[in-house]
Amino acid sequence: MERLTLPPGGAAAVDEYVEYRRIVGEDDGGKLFTPEEYEEYKRKVLPMRLQNRLYVSWRSPMGMDCKLVGPETLCFCTHRYKQHKTDFETIPLQRPISLPCQVRGCPCRAYLYVPLNGTQPIRCRCKHFADQHSAAPGFVCNACSKCSGFHSCFTCACGQPAYAHDTVVETKQERLAQGKPVGQDVPYAAMGGLTGFSSLAEGYMRLDDSGIGAPSAEFLDSPVTAMDHPFLKAFQASSSSSPETLTVGTSSQVSSLRKPEEDDMAFFERRHQERELGQC
């Protein structure tokens, strides 16, 4: 295997380019800004981006954000979210907020998330794939004449069909009013609904207010039963098999209590590390 060696200062240059690309996105038209142009771009765009960020999610009828849209998330038009208009000097008053595609010649007038079936586009009721339909309003099929518009019965992991979901574009204030996470204000382009690493998981797997939510304290403190994961059952059995391990089991029970200053993810990470060390 050939090993890549960067010249002195090469790693810093790569980091600077990654930062540039995350801030500028597609706005440079494929030609890098000069340092002066870059500074002028940041002076103009960053305050607007920090104040008027729009959060984009694919929401089930139950209110769960089954998908939080990020820069690379594809639209129905097959272009990515970062290729749509995402920066506004003034947030539009009309609802829903339309985020048209900025790729030349694309008829897409508003960002619309469509899930994938594994790595493949989902099918319409006309049996043709989503990318075989027009991105223009109406979404008629280009492969047949009997389709009146894209309509898929594909079932999301939340149990609801795709057609029952909505692509939601909302402001920070609208999201806070619903008790959903907004993360921190960032200067990067087209962040959409991403607020942290857990945003990449599907809604029912996220332990935050945009997904199924964190387990209750009663659930976390309940004893291990035959219905639990084999790992938990094995760990409980080993902690009571001898006097030596009995002490370990007692300390483990104390350690399993969440500390007042710990959030959910810090608590889960600490318990994981303790169990890993206990098996060494």
PDB file of C-alpha atoms in Angstrom, residues 45-241:
ATOM      1  CA  VAL A  45     -22.635  36.044   4.042  1.00  0.00           C
ATOM      2  CA  LEU A  46     -21.693  34.860   7.525  1.00  0.00           C
ATOM      3  CA  PRO A  47     -23.876  37.286   9.560  1.00  0.00           C
ATOM      4  CA  MET A  48     -26.833  36.451   7.319  1.00  0.00           C
ATOM      5  CA  ARG A  49     -26.166  32.730   7.647  1.00  0.00           C
ATOM      6  CA  LEU A  50     -25.857  32.841  11.423  1.00  0.00           C
ATOM      7  CA  GLN A  51     -29.084  34.814  11.861  1.00  0.00           C
ATOM      8  CA  ASN A  52     -31.308  33.312   9.168  1.00  0.00           C
ATOM      9  CA  ARG A  53     -30.458  29.616   9.103  1.00  0.00           C
ATOM     10  CA  LEU A  54     -33.223  27.357   7.860  1.00  0.00           C
ATOM     11  CA  TYR A  55     -33.682  23.852   9.286  1.00  0.00           C
ATOM     12  CA  VAL A  56     -34.839  21.147   6.873  1.00  0.00           C
ATOM     13  CA  SER A  57     -36.264  17.792   7.907  1.00  0.00           C
ATOM     14  CA  TRP A  58     -38.400  14.978   6.549  1.00  0.00           C
ATOM     15  CA  ARG A  59     -41.183  14.657   9.108  1.00  0.00           C
ATOM     16  CA  SER A  60     -43.644  11.881   9.809  1.00  0.00           C
ATOM     17  CA  PRO A  61     -47.329  12.536  10.584  1.00  0.00           C
ATOM     18  CA  MET A  62     -46.491  11.729  14.223  1.00  0.00           C
ATOM     19  CA  GLY A  63     -44.105  14.712  14.375  1.00  0.00           C
ATOM     20  CA  MET A  64     -40.842  12.770  14.308  1.00  0.00           C
ATOM     21  CA  ASP A  65     -38.006  14.089  12.151  1.00  0.00           C
ATOM     22  CA  CYS A  66     -37.255  10.824  10.374  1.00  0.00           C
ATOM     23  CA  LYS A  67     -34.486  12.454   8.327  1.00  0.00           C
ATOM     24  CA  LEU A  68     -32.492  15.595   9.067  1.00  0.00           C
ATOM     25  CA  VAL A  69     -31.272  17.053   5.789  1.00  0.00           C
ATOM     26  CA  GLY A  70     -27.601  18.008   5.417  1.00  0.00           C
ATOM     27  CA  PRO A  71     -25.436  19.530   2.654  1.00  0.00           C
ATOM     28  CA  GLU A  72     -25.034  16.244   0.754  1.00  0.00           C
ATOM     29  CA  THR A  73     -28.635  15.021   1.057  1.00  0.00           C
ATOM     30  CA  LEU A  74     -30.240  14.468  -2.337  1.00  0.00           C
ATOM     31  CA  CYS A  75     -33.396  16.210  -3.502  1.00  0.00           C
ATOM     32  CA  PHE A  76     -36.102  14.658  -5.697  1.00  0.00           C
ATOM     33  CA  CYS A  77     -34.386  16.480  -8.593  1.00  0.00           C
ATOM     34  CA  THR A  78     -31.240  14.340  -7.880  1.00  0.00           C
ATOM     35  CA  HIS A  79     -29.182  17.412  -6.900  1.00  0.00           C
ATOM     36  CA  ARG A  80     -27.885  17.897  -3.363  1.00  0.00           C
ATOM     37  CA  TYR A  81     -29.257  20.241  -0.727  1.00  0.00           C
ATOM     38  CA  LYS A  82     -26.137  22.428  -0.966  1.00  0.00           C
ATOM     39  CA  GLN A  83     -26.988  23.032  -4.653  1.00  0.00           C
ATOM     40  CA  HIS A  84     -30.267  24.711  -3.644  1.00  0.00           C
ATOM     41  CA  LYS A  85     -30.832  28.244  -2.408  1.00  0.00           C
ATOM     42  CA  THR A  86     -30.249  28.124   1.340  1.00  0.00           C
ATOM     43  CA  ASP A  87     -29.096  31.658   2.248  1.00  0.00           C
ATOM     44  CA  PHE A  88     -31.602  34.489   2.688  1.00  0.00           C
ATOM     45  CA  GLU A  89     -30.999  38.097   3.697  1.00  0.00           C
ATOM     46  CA  THR A  90     -34.590  38.119   4.963  1.00  0.00           C
ATOM     47  CA  ILE A  91     -36.500  34.947   5.782  1.00  0.00           C
ATOM     48  CA  PRO A  92     -39.569  34.651   3.498  1.00  0.00           C
ATOM     49  CA  LEU A  93     -42.932  35.202   5.153  1.00  0.00           C
ATOM     50  CA  GLN A  94     -44.859  32.677   3.054  1.00  0.00           C
ATOM     51  CA  ARG A  95     -45.135  29.064   4.150  1.00  0.00           C
ATOM     52  CA  PRO A  96     -43.976  26.598   3.077  1.00  0.00           C
ATOM     53  CA  ILE A  97     -40.573  28.159   2.318  1.00  0.00           C
ATOM     54  CA  SER A  98     -39.361  27.134  -1.138  1.00  0.00           C
ATOM     55  CA  LEU A  99     -35.676  26.364  -1.675  1.00  0.00           C
ATOM     56  CA  PRO A 100     -35.259  26.174  -5.484  1.00  0.00           C
ATOM     57  CA  CYS A 101     -32.417  24.294  -7.137  1.00  0.00           C
ATOM     58  CA  GLN A 102     -29.647  26.535  -8.466  1.00  0.00           C
ATOM     59  CA  VAL A 103     -28.251  24.076 -11.014  1.00  0.00           C
ATOM     60  CA  ARG A 104     -28.695  25.593 -14.462  1.00  0.00           C
ATOM     61  CA  GLY A 105     -31.592  24.049 -16.357  1.00  0.00           C
ATOM     62  CA  CYS A 106     -33.067  22.190 -13.380  1.00  0.00           C
ATOM     63  CA  PRO A 107     -36.873  22.724 -13.115  1.00  0.00           C
ATOM     64  CA  CYS A 108     -36.904  22.041  -9.346  1.00  0.00           C
ATOM     65  CA  ARG A 109     -38.626  24.933  -7.550  1.00  0.00           C
ATOM     66  CA  ALA A 110     -38.483  23.642  -3.987  1.00  0.00           C
ATOM     67  CA  TYR A 111     -36.223  21.171  -2.154  1.00  0.00           C
ATOM     68  CA  LEU A 112     -38.040  17.863  -1.676  1.00  0.00           C
ATOM     69  CA  TYR A 113     -36.484  14.953   0.177  1.00  0.00           C
ATOM     70  CA  VAL A 114     -37.184  11.451  -1.104  1.00  0.00           C
ATOM     71  CA  PRO A 115     -35.836   8.439   0.847  1.00  0.00           C
ATOM     72  CA  LEU A 116     -33.765   5.674  -0.655  1.00  0.00           C
ATOM     73  CA  ASN A 117     -34.502   1.969  -0.525  1.00  0.00           C
ATOM     74  CA  GLY A 118     -31.008   0.916   0.479  1.00  0.00           C
ATOM     75  CA  THR A 119     -28.932   2.541  -2.263  1.00  0.00           C
ATOM     76  CA  GLN A 120     -31.729   2.600  -4.847  1.00  0.00           C
ATOM     77  CA  PRO A 121     -34.409   5.254  -5.461  1.00  0.00           C
ATOM     78  CA  ILE A 122     -37.858   4.261  -4.254  1.00  0.00           C
ATOM     79  CA  ARG A 123     -40.577   3.380  -6.766  1.00  0.00           C
ATOM     80  CA  CYS A 124     -43.763   5.245  -7.573  1.00  0.00           C
ATOM     81  CA  ARG A 125     -47.105   3.434  -7.749  1.00  0.00           C
ATOM     82  CA  CYS A 126     -46.556   3.436 -11.540  1.00  0.00           C
ATOM     83  CA  LYS A 127     -43.617   1.044 -10.838  1.00  0.00           C
ATOM     84  CA  HIS A 128     -40.963   3.472 -12.070  1.00  0.00           C
ATOM     85  CA  PHE A 129     -38.181   4.937  -9.917  1.00  0.00           C
ATOM     86  CA  ALA A 130     -38.279   8.426  -8.425  1.00  0.00           C
ATOM     87  CA  ASP A 131     -35.452   9.623 -10.687  1.00  0.00           C
ATOM     88  CA  GLN A 132     -37.533   8.631 -13.726  1.00  0.00           C
ATOM     89  CA  HIS A 133     -40.006  11.386 -12.861  1.00  0.00           C
ATOM     90  CA  SER A 134     -39.852  15.062 -13.726  1.00  0.00           C
ATOM     91  CA  ALA A 135     -38.597  17.437 -11.027  1.00  0.00           C
ATOM     92  CA  ALA A 136     -41.021  20.099 -12.239  1.00  0.00           C
ATOM     93  CA  PRO A 137     -44.165  20.677 -10.138  1.00  0.00           C
ATOM     94  CA  GLY A 138     -46.522  17.765 -10.702  1.00  0.00           C
ATOM     95  CA  PHE A 139     -43.673  15.220 -10.792  1.00  0.00           C
ATOM     96  CA  VAL A 140     -45.102  13.298 -13.759  1.00  0.00           C
ATOM     97  CA  CYS A 141     -43.363  10.155 -14.931  1.00  0.00           C
ATOM     98  CA  ASN A 142     -41.034  10.398 -17.913  1.00  0.00           C
ATOM     99  CA  ALA A 143     -41.210   6.651 -18.552  1.00  0.00           C
ATOM    100  CA  CYS A 144     -44.983   6.187 -18.886  1.00  0.00           C
ATOM    101  CA  SER A 145     -48.111   8.163 -19.684  1.00  0.00           C
ATOM    102  CA  LYS A 146     -50.484   6.742 -17.071  1.00  0.00           C
ATOM    103  CA  CYS A 147     -48.755   8.332 -14.013  1.00  0.00           C
ATOM    104  CA  SER A 148     -50.505  11.413 -12.667  1.00  0.00           C
ATOM    105  CA  GLY A 149     -47.611  12.324 -10.385  1.00  0.00           C
ATOM    106  CA  PHE A 150     -45.074  10.665  -8.091  1.00  0.00           C
ATOM    107  CA  HIS A 151     -46.736   8.781  -5.229  1.00  0.00           C
ATOM    108  CA  SER A 152     -44.859   6.115  -3.293  1.00  0.00           C
ATOM    109  CA  CYS A 153     -46.139   3.646  -0.728  1.00  0.00           C
ATOM    110  CA  PHE A 154     -42.586   2.913   0.463  1.00  0.00           C
ATOM    111  CA  THR A 155     -42.676   2.462   4.236  1.00  0.00           C
ATOM    112  CA  CYS A 156     -40.316   4.487   6.411  1.00  0.00           C
ATOM    113  CA  ALA A 157     -38.633   2.908   9.448  1.00  0.00           C
ATOM    114  CA  CYS A 158     -41.140   4.838  11.605  1.00  0.00           C
ATOM    115  CA  GLY A 159     -43.903   2.664  10.140  1.00  0.00           C
ATOM    116  CA  GLN A 160     -45.569   5.392   8.086  1.00  0.00           C
ATOM    117  CA  PRO A 161     -45.643   5.466   4.243  1.00  0.00           C
ATOM    118  CA  ALA A 162     -43.438   7.947   2.388  1.00  0.00           C
ATOM    119  CA  TYR A 163     -46.420   9.857   1.001  1.00  0.00           C
ATOM    120  CA  ALA A 164     -47.561  10.672   4.559  1.00  0.00           C
ATOM    121  CA  HIS A 165     -44.296  12.499   5.304  1.00  0.00           C
ATOM    122  CA  ASP A 166     -43.548  16.152   4.587  1.00  0.00           C
ATOM    123  CA  THR A 167     -40.334  18.000   3.786  1.00  0.00           C
ATOM    124  CA  VAL A 168     -40.374  20.763   6.386  1.00  0.00           C
ATOM    125  CA  VAL A 169     -38.373  24.003   6.134  1.00  0.00           C
ATOM    126  CA  GLU A 170     -38.503  26.055   9.318  1.00  0.00           C
ATOM    127  CA  THR A 171     -36.694  28.792  11.194  1.00  0.00           C
ATOM    128  CA  LYS A 172     -34.787  28.487  14.457  1.00  0.00           C
ATOM    129  CA  GLN A 173     -37.629  30.150  16.350  1.00  0.00           C
ATOM    130  CA  GLU A 174     -40.228  27.802  14.864  1.00  0.00           C
ATOM    131  CA  ARG A 175     -38.135  24.801  15.778  1.00  0.00           C
ATOM    132  CA  LEU A 176     -37.501  25.990  19.336  1.00  0.00           C
ATOM    133  CA  ALA A 177     -41.245  26.507  19.797  1.00  0.00           C
ATOM    134  CA  GLN A 178     -41.703  22.767  19.140  1.00  0.00           C
ATOM    135  CA  GLY A 179     -38.957  21.772  21.588  1.00  0.00           C
ATOM    136  CA  LYS A 180     -36.692  20.435  18.835  1.00  0.00           C
ATOM    137  CA  PRO A 181     -32.871  20.797  18.950  1.00  0.00           C
ATOM    138  CA  VAL A 182     -31.259  23.604  16.963  1.00  0.00           C
ATOM    139  CA  GLY A 183     -27.591  23.073  17.848  1.00  0.00           C
ATOM    140  CA  GLN A 184     -25.166  25.981  17.756  1.00  0.00           C
ATOM    141  CA  ASP A 185     -25.013  28.789  15.214  1.00  0.00           C
ATOM    142  CA  VAL A 186     -22.384  27.866  12.609  1.00  0.00           C
ATOM    143  CA  PRO A 187     -21.020  29.726   9.553  1.00  0.00           C
ATOM    144  CA  TYR A 188     -21.110  26.716   7.218  1.00  0.00           C
ATOM    145  CA  ALA A 189     -23.250  26.533   4.103  1.00  0.00           C
ATOM    146  CA  ALA A 190     -26.393  24.412   3.743  1.00  0.00           C
ATOM    147  CA  MET A 191     -26.316  22.790   7.187  1.00  0.00           C
ATOM    148  CA  GLY A 192     -30.066  22.213   6.994  1.00  0.00           C
ATOM    149  CA  GLY A 193     -31.267  20.196   9.978  1.00  0.00           C
ATOM    150  CA  LEU A 194     -27.876  18.882  11.139  1.00  0.00           C
ATOM    151  CA  THR A 195     -27.212  19.889  14.741  1.00  0.00           C
ATOM    152  CA  GLY A 196     -24.739  17.208  15.840  1.00  0.00           C
ATOM    153  CA  PHE A 197     -23.325  13.778  15.089  1.00  0.00           C
ATOM    154  CA  SER A 198     -26.562  12.041  16.131  1.00  0.00           C
ATOM    155  CA  SER A 199     -28.392  13.977  13.394  1.00  0.00           C
ATOM    156  CA  LEU A 200     -27.030  11.467  10.878  1.00  0.00           C
ATOM    157  CA  ALA A 201     -29.068   8.629  12.413  1.00  0.00           C
ATOM    158  CA  GLU A 202     -32.653   7.865  11.481  1.00  0.00           C
ATOM    159  CA  GLY A 203     -35.349   9.441  13.616  1.00  0.00           C
ATOM    160  CA  TYR A 204     -36.304   6.366  15.635  1.00  0.00           C
ATOM    161  CA  MET A 205     -32.630   5.820  16.555  1.00  0.00           C
ATOM    162  CA  ARG A 206     -31.828   9.360  17.704  1.00  0.00           C
ATOM    163  CA  LEU A 207     -31.867   9.892  21.469  1.00  0.00           C
ATOM    164  CA  ASP A 208     -32.832  13.550  21.256  1.00  0.00           C
ATOM    165  CA  ASP A 209     -36.027  15.564  20.953  1.00  0.00           C
ATOM    166  CA  SER A 210     -36.019  15.331  17.145  1.00  0.00           C
ATOM    167  CA  GLY A 211     -36.231  11.540  17.300  1.00  0.00           C
ATOM    168  CA  ILE A 212     -37.727   8.960  19.624  1.00  0.00           C
ATOM    169  CA  GLY A 213     -36.176  10.658  22.659  1.00  0.00           C
ATOM    170  CA  ALA A 214     -33.862   9.493  25.436  1.00  0.00           C
ATOM    171  CA  PRO A 215     -34.843   6.456  27.527  1.00  0.00           C
ATOM    172  CA  SER A 216     -36.526   7.285  30.829  1.00  0.00           C
ATOM    173  CA  ALA A 217     -34.675   6.995  34.145  1.00  0.00           C
ATOM    174  CA  GLU A 218     -37.000   4.132  35.132  1.00  0.00           C
ATOM    175  CA  PHE A 219     -35.999   2.206  32.018  1.00  0.00           C
ATOM    176  CA  LEU A 220     -32.269   2.787  32.542  1.00  0.00           C
ATOM    177  CA  ASP A 221     -32.454   1.762  36.228  1.00  0.00           C
ATOM    178  CA  SER A 222     -34.661  -1.298  35.704  1.00  0.00           C
ATOM    179  CA  PRO A 223     -33.124  -4.764  36.348  1.00  0.00           C
ATOM    180  CA  VAL A 224     -31.881  -6.895  33.475  1.00  0.00           C
ATOM    181  CA  THR A 225     -34.467  -9.446  32.315  1.00  0.00           C
ATOM    182  CA  ALA A 226     -34.554 -12.386  29.915  1.00  0.00           C
ATOM    183  CA  MET A 227     -35.824 -10.027  27.210  1.00  0.00           C
ATOM    184  CA  ASP A 228     -32.680  -7.860  27.287  1.00  0.00           C
ATOM    185  CA  HIS A 229     -29.633  -8.075  25.043  1.00  0.00           C
ATOM    186  CA  PRO A 230     -27.397 -11.162  25.680  1.00  0.00           C
ATOM    187  CA  PHE A 231     -24.463  -8.855  26.442  1.00  0.00           C
ATOM    188  CA  LEU A 232     -26.338  -7.315  29.377  1.00  0.00           C
ATOM    189  CA  LYS A 233     -27.402 -10.720  30.686  1.00  0.00           C
ATOM    190  CA  ALA A 234     -23.841 -12.068  30.487  1.00  0.00           C
ATOM    191  CA  PHE A 235     -22.481  -9.000  32.246  1.00  0.00           C
ATOM    192  CA  GLN A 236     -24.991  -9.353  35.066  1.00  0.00           C
ATOM    193  CA  ALA A 237     -24.236 -13.063  35.490  1.00  0.00           C
ATOM    194  CA  SER A 238     -20.475 -12.527  35.681  1.00  0.00           C
ATOM    195  CA  SER A 239     -20.875  -9.812  38.320  1.00  0.00           C
ATOM    196  CA  SER A 240     -22.481 -12.264  40.795  1.00  0.00           C
ATOM    197  CA  SER A 241     -20.536 -15.472  40.134  1.00  0.00           C
TER     198      SER A 241
END
